[in-house]
CSV table of C-alpha atoms and ligand atoms in Angstrom, one decimal:
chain,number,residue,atom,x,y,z
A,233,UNK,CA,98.1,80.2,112.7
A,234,UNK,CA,102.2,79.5,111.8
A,235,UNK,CA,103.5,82.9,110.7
A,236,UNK,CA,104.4,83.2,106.4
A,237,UNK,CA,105.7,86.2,105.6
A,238,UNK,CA,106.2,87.0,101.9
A,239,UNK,CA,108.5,89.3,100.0
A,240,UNK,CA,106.8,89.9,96.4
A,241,UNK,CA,109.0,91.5,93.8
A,242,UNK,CA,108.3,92.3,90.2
A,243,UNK,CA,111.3,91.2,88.2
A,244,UNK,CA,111.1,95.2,85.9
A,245,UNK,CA,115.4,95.2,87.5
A,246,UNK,CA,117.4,94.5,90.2
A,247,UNK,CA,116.8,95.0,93.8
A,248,UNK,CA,117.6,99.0,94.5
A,249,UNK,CA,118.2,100.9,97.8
A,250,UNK,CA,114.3,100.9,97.8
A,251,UNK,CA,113.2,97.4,97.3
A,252,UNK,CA,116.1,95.8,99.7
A,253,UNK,CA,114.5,97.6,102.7
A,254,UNK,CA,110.8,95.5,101.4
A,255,UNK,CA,112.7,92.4,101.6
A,256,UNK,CA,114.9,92.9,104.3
A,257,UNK,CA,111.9,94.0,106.2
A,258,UNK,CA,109.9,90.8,105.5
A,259,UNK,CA,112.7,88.5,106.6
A,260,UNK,CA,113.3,90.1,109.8
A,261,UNK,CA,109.8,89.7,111.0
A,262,UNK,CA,109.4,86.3,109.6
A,263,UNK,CA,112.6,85.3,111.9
A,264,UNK,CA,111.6,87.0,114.5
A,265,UNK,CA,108.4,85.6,114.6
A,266,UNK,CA,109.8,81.9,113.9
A,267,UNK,CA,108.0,81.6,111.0
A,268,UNK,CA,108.7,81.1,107.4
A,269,UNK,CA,109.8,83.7,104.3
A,270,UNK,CA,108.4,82.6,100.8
A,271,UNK,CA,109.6,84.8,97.7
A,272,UNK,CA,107.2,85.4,94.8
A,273,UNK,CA,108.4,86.9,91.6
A,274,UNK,CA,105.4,88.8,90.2
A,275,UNK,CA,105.7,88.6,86.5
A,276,UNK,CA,102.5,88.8,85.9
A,277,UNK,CA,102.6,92.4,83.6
A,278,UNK,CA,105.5,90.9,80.9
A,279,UNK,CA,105.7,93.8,78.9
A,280,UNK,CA,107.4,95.7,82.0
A,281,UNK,CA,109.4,92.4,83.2
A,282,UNK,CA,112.7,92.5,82.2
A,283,UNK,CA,114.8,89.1,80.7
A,284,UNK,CA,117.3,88.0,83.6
A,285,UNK,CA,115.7,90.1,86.5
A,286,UNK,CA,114.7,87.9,88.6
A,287,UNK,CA,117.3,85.2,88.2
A,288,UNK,CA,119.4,88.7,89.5
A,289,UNK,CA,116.7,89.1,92.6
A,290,UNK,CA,117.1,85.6,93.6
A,291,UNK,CA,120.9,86.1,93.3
A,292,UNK,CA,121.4,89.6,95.1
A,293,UNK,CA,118.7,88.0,98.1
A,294,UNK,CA,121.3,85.1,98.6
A,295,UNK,CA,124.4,87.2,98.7
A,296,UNK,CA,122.4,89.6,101.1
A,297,UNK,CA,121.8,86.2,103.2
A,298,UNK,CA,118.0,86.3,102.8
A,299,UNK,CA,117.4,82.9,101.6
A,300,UNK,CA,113.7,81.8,101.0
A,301,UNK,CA,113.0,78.7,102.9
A,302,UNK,CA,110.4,77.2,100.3
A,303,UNK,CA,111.9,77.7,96.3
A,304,UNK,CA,110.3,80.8,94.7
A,305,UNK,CA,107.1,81.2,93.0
A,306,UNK,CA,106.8,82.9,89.8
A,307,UNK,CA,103.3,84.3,89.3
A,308,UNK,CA,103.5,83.3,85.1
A,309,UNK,CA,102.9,79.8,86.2
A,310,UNK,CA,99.7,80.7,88.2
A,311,UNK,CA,96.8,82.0,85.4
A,312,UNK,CA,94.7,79.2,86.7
A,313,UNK,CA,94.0,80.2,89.8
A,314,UNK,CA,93.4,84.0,89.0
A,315,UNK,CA,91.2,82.6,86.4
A,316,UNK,CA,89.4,80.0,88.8
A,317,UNK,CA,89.1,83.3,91.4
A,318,UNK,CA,87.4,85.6,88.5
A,319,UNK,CA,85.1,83.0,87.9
A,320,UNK,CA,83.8,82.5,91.4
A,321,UNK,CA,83.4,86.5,91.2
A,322,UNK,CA,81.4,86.7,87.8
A,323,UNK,CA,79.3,84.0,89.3
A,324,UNK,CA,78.6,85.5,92.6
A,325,UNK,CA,77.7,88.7,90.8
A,326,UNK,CA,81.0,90.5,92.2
A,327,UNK,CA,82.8,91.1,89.1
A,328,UNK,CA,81.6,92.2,85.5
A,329,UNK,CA,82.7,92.4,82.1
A,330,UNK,CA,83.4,95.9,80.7
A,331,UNK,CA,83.4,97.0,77.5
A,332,UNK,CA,85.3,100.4,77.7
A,333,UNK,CA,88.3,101.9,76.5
A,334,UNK,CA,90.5,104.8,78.2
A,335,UNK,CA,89.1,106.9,75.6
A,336,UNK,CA,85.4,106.0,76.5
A,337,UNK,CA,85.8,106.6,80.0
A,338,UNK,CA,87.4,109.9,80.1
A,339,UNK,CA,84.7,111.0,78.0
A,340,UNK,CA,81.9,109.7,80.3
A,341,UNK,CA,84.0,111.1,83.1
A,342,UNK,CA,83.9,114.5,81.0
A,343,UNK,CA,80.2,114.8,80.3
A,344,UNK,CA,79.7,113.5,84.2
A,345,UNK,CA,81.9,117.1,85.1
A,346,UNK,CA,84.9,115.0,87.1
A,347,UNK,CA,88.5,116.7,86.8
A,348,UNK,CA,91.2,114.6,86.4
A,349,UNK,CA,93.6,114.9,89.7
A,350,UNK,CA,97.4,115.3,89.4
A,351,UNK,CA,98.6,111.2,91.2
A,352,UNK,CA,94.8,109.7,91.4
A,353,UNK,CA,93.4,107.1,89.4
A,354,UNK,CA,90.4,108.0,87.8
A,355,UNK,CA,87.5,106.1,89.8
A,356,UNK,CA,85.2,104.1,86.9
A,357,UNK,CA,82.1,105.8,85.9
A,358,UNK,CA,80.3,102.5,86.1
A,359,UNK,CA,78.7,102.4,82.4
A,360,UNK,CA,79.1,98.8,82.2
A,361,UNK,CA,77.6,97.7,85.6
A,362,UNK,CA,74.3,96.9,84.2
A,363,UNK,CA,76.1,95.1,81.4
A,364,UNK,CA,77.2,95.2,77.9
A,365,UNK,CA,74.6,95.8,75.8
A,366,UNK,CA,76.2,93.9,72.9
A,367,UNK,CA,79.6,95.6,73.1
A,368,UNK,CA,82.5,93.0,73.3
A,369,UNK,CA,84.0,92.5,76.8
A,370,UNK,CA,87.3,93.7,77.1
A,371,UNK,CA,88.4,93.7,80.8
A,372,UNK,CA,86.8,92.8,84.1
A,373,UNK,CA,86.2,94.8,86.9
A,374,UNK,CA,85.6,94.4,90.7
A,375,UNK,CA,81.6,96.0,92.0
A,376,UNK,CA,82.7,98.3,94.7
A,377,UNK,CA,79.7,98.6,96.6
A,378,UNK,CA,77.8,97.5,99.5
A,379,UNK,CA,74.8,95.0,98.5
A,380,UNK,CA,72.3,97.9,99.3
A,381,UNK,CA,74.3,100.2,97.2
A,382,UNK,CA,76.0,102.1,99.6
A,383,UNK,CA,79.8,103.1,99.6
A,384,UNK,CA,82.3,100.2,100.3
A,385,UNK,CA,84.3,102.0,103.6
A,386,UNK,CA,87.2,99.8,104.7
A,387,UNK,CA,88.4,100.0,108.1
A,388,UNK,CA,92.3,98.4,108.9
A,389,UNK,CA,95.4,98.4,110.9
A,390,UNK,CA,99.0,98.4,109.8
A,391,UNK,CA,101.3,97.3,112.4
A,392,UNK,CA,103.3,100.7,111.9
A,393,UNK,CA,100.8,103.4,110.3
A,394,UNK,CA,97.9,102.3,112.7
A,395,UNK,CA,94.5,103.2,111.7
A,396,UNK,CA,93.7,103.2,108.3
A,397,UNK,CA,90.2,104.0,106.4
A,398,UNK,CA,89.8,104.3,102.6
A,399,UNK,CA,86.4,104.8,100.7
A,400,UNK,CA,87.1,102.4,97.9
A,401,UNK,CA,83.9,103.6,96.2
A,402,UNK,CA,84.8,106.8,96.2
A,403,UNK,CA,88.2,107.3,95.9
A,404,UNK,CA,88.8,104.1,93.8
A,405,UNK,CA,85.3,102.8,92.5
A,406,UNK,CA,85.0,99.3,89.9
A,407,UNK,CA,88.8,98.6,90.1
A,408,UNK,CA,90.1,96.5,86.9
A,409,UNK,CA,90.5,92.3,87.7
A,410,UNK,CA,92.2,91.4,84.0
A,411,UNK,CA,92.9,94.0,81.8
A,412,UNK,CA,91.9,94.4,78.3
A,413,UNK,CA,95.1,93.0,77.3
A,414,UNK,CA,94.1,90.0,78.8
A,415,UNK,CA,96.8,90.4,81.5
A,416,UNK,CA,95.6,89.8,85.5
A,417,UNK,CA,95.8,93.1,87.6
A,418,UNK,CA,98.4,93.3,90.6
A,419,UNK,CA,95.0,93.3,93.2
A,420,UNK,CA,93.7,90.3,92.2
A,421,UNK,CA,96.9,88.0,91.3
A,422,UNK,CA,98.3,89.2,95.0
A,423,UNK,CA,95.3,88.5,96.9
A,424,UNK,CA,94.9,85.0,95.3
A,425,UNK,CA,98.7,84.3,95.6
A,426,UNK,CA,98.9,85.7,99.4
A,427,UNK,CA,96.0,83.5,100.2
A,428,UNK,CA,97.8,80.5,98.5
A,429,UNK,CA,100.6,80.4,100.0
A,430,UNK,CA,99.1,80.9,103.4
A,431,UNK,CA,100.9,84.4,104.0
A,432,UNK,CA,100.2,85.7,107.6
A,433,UNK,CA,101.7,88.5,107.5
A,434,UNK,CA,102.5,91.2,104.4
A,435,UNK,CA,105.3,93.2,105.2
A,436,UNK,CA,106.6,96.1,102.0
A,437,UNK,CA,107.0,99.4,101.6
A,438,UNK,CA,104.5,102.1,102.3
A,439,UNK,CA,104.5,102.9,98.3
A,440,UNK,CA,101.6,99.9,98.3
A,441,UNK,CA,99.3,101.1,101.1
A,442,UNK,CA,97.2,102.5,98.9
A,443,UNK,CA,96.1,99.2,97.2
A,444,UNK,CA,95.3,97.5,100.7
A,445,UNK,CA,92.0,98.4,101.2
A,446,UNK,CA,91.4,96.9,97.6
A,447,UNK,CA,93.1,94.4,98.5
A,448,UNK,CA,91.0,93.4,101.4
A,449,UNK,CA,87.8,94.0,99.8
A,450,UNK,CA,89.2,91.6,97.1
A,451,UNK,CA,89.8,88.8,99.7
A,452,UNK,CA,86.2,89.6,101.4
A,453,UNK,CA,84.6,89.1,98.0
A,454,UNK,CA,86.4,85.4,98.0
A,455,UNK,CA,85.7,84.4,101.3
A,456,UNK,CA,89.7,84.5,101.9
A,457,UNK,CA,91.5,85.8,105.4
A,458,UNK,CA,92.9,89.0,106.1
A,459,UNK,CA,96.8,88.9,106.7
A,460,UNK,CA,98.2,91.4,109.1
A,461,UNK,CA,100.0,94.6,107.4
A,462,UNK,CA,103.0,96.7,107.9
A,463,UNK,CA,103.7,99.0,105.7
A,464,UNK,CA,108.1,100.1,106.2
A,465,UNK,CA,109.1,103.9,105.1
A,466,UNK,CA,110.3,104.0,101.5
A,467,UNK,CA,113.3,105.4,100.4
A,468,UNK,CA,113.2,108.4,98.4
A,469,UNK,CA,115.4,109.8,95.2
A,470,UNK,CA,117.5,112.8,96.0
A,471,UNK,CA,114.2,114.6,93.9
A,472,UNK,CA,112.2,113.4,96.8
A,473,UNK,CA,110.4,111.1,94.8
A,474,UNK,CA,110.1,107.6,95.7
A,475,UNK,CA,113.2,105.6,94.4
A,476,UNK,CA,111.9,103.2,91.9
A,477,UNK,CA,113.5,100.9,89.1
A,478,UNK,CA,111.9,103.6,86.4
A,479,UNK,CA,113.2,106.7,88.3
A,480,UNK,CA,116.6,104.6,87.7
A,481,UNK,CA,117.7,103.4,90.7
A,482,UNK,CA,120.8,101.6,91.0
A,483,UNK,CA,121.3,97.8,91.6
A,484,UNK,CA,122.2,97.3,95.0
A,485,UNK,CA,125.9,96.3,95.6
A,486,UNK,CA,126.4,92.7,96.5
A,487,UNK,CA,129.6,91.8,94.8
A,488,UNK,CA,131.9,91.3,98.3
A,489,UNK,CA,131.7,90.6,102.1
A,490,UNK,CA,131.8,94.5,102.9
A,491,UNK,CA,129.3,95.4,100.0
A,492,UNK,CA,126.2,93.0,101.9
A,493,UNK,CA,127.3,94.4,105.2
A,494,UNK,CA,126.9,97.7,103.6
A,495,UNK,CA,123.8,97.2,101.6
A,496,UNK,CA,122.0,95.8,104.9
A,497,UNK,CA,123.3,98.6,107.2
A,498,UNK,CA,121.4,101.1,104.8
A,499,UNK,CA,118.7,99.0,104.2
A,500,UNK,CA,118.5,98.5,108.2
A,501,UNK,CA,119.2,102.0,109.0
A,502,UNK,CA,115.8,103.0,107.3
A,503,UNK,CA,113.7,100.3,109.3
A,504,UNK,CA,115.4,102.0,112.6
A,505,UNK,CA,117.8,99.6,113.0
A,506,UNK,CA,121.4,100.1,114.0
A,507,UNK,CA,123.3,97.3,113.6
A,508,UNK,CA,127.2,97.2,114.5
A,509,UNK,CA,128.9,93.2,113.2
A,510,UNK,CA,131.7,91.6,111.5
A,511,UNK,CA,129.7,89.1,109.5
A,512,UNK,CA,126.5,89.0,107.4
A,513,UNK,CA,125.6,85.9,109.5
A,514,UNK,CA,125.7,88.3,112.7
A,515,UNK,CA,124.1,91.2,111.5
A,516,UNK,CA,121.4,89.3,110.1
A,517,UNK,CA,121.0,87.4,113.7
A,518,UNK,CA,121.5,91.2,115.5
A,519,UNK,CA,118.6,92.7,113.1
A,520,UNK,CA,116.1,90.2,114.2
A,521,UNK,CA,116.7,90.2,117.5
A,522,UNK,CA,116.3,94.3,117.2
A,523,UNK,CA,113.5,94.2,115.0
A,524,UNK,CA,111.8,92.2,117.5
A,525,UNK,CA,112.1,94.7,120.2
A,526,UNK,CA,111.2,97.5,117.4
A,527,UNK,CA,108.1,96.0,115.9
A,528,UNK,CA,106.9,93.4,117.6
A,529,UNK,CA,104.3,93.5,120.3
A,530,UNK,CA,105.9,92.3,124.1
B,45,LIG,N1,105.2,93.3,93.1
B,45,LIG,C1,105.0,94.5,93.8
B,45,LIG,C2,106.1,95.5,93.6
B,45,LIG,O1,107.2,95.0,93.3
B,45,LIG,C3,104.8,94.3,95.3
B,45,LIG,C4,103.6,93.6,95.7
B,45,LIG,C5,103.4,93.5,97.2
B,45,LIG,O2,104.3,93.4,98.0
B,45,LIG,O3,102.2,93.4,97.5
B,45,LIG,O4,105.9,96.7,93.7
């Protein structure tokens, strides 16, 4: 199967110290496999995209040297197929319409006795799973159990974490498809998009690892293949948070020749590479070759 690699950004602001390390990442290993490195701008949320961003992306990844080798796909353009993939879902069984708000489910969640926990999503309590009952449908939602009824356990392999496990029953339960603002959720637009575009390989920051086991469920459910995952360390704020675009972290500097070299040797420096060159074109080629040695199986 040709290697695709696939760097996914959503266009809420520039590329930070944070996000240049997911797409720095995903070149390197698409070059050192031989393959090829598709950019997708994920624009699905709009209220959170921002006007310009990701003509900016596109801009800062050619100054950094990291050119896509197909043009970029926006996720906007791409309803159909998200919509095409919840239909074979509802119709297999998979999916369900839920009538719920927030409100509604805290309160089940109250009368069921569950605390909310400080950085977990609150797992469904499942009232709509044997339907409606003449309520209007407002979202859709993902069954996440075994056809007997049993937890959904999934079992995978990053190429840098190793051995990973997550009860998605449990720990996630009926995760949302298209919300009730009629928007399409991350999981479902990524799965459809990776499978698509015939990505082999995902390659961003460990921030995400979380939604992998969703994410493989979600390709189960349509009959798609499993790419391979690595998950790179994440840079963190000086508040050792993650740095993110809301925690306001700075547009990388691309403006000159010395900026990029700069901008990769800290992006590179977190992926364990130590990179000494003159030119971008040379550092890039020196990355690859040390990536390969770093992350790559002999
Ligand atoms: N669009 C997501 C983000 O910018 C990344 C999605 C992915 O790589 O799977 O956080």
């Amino acid at each position: 199967m040709a290697y695709v690699g696939r760097f996914a950004p959503s266009p809420t602001g520039p590329l930070h110290a944070g996000s240049v390390v997911a797409a720095l990442a995903s070149w390197l290993d698409a070059r050192a496999h031989g393959g090829r490195w598709v950019v997708r701008i994920e624009d699905t949320d709009a209220p959170r995209c921002r006007p310009g961003a990701a003509e900016t992306i596109l801009l800062q990844l050619s100054r950094l040297g990291l050119q896509p080798d197909v043009p970029p796909v926006f996720q906007s353009t791409r309803q159909a197929l998200y919509g095409a993939a919840l239909d074979r879902l509802m119709e297999s069984g998979l999916a369900y319409p839920c009538a719920c708000t927030r409100k509604e489910i805290e309160g089940a969640l109250c009368v069921a006795g569950t605390e909310p926990q400080r950085h977990r999503e609150r797992v469904y309590p499942g009232t709509c799973r044997a339907g409606l009952h003449g309520r209007p449908a407002r979202a859709f939602r993902l069954r996440t159990s075994t056809a007997d009824g049993g937890d959904l356990i999934v079992d995978w392999a990053d190429r840098r974490l190793g051995a990973q496990r997550q009860n998605v029953t449990q720990d996630v339960g009926d995760f949302v498809l298209k919300r009730a603002d009629g928007l399409w959720a991350y999981q479902l637009a990524v799965v459809v998009d990776d499978a698509a575009q015939a990505v082999t390989d995902v390659v961003r920051g460990e921030d995400l690892v979380d939604n992998t086991a969703r994410q493989i469920v979600l390709q189960s459910a349509l009959g798609l293949r499993r790419p391979n995952y690595l998950h790179t360390p994440i840079v963190l704020a000086v508040d050792g948070h993650k740095l993110s675009k809301q925690n306001g972290a700075s547009a990388v500097d691309t403006h000159d020749p010395g900026a990029v070299l700069a901008t990769l040797g800290a992006a590179g420096h977190m992926l364990g590479l130590e990179v000494k060159a003159a030119t971008r074109a040379d550092w890039l080629a020196r990355a690859a070759e040390q990536w390969q040695a770093r992350w790559m199986a002999p």
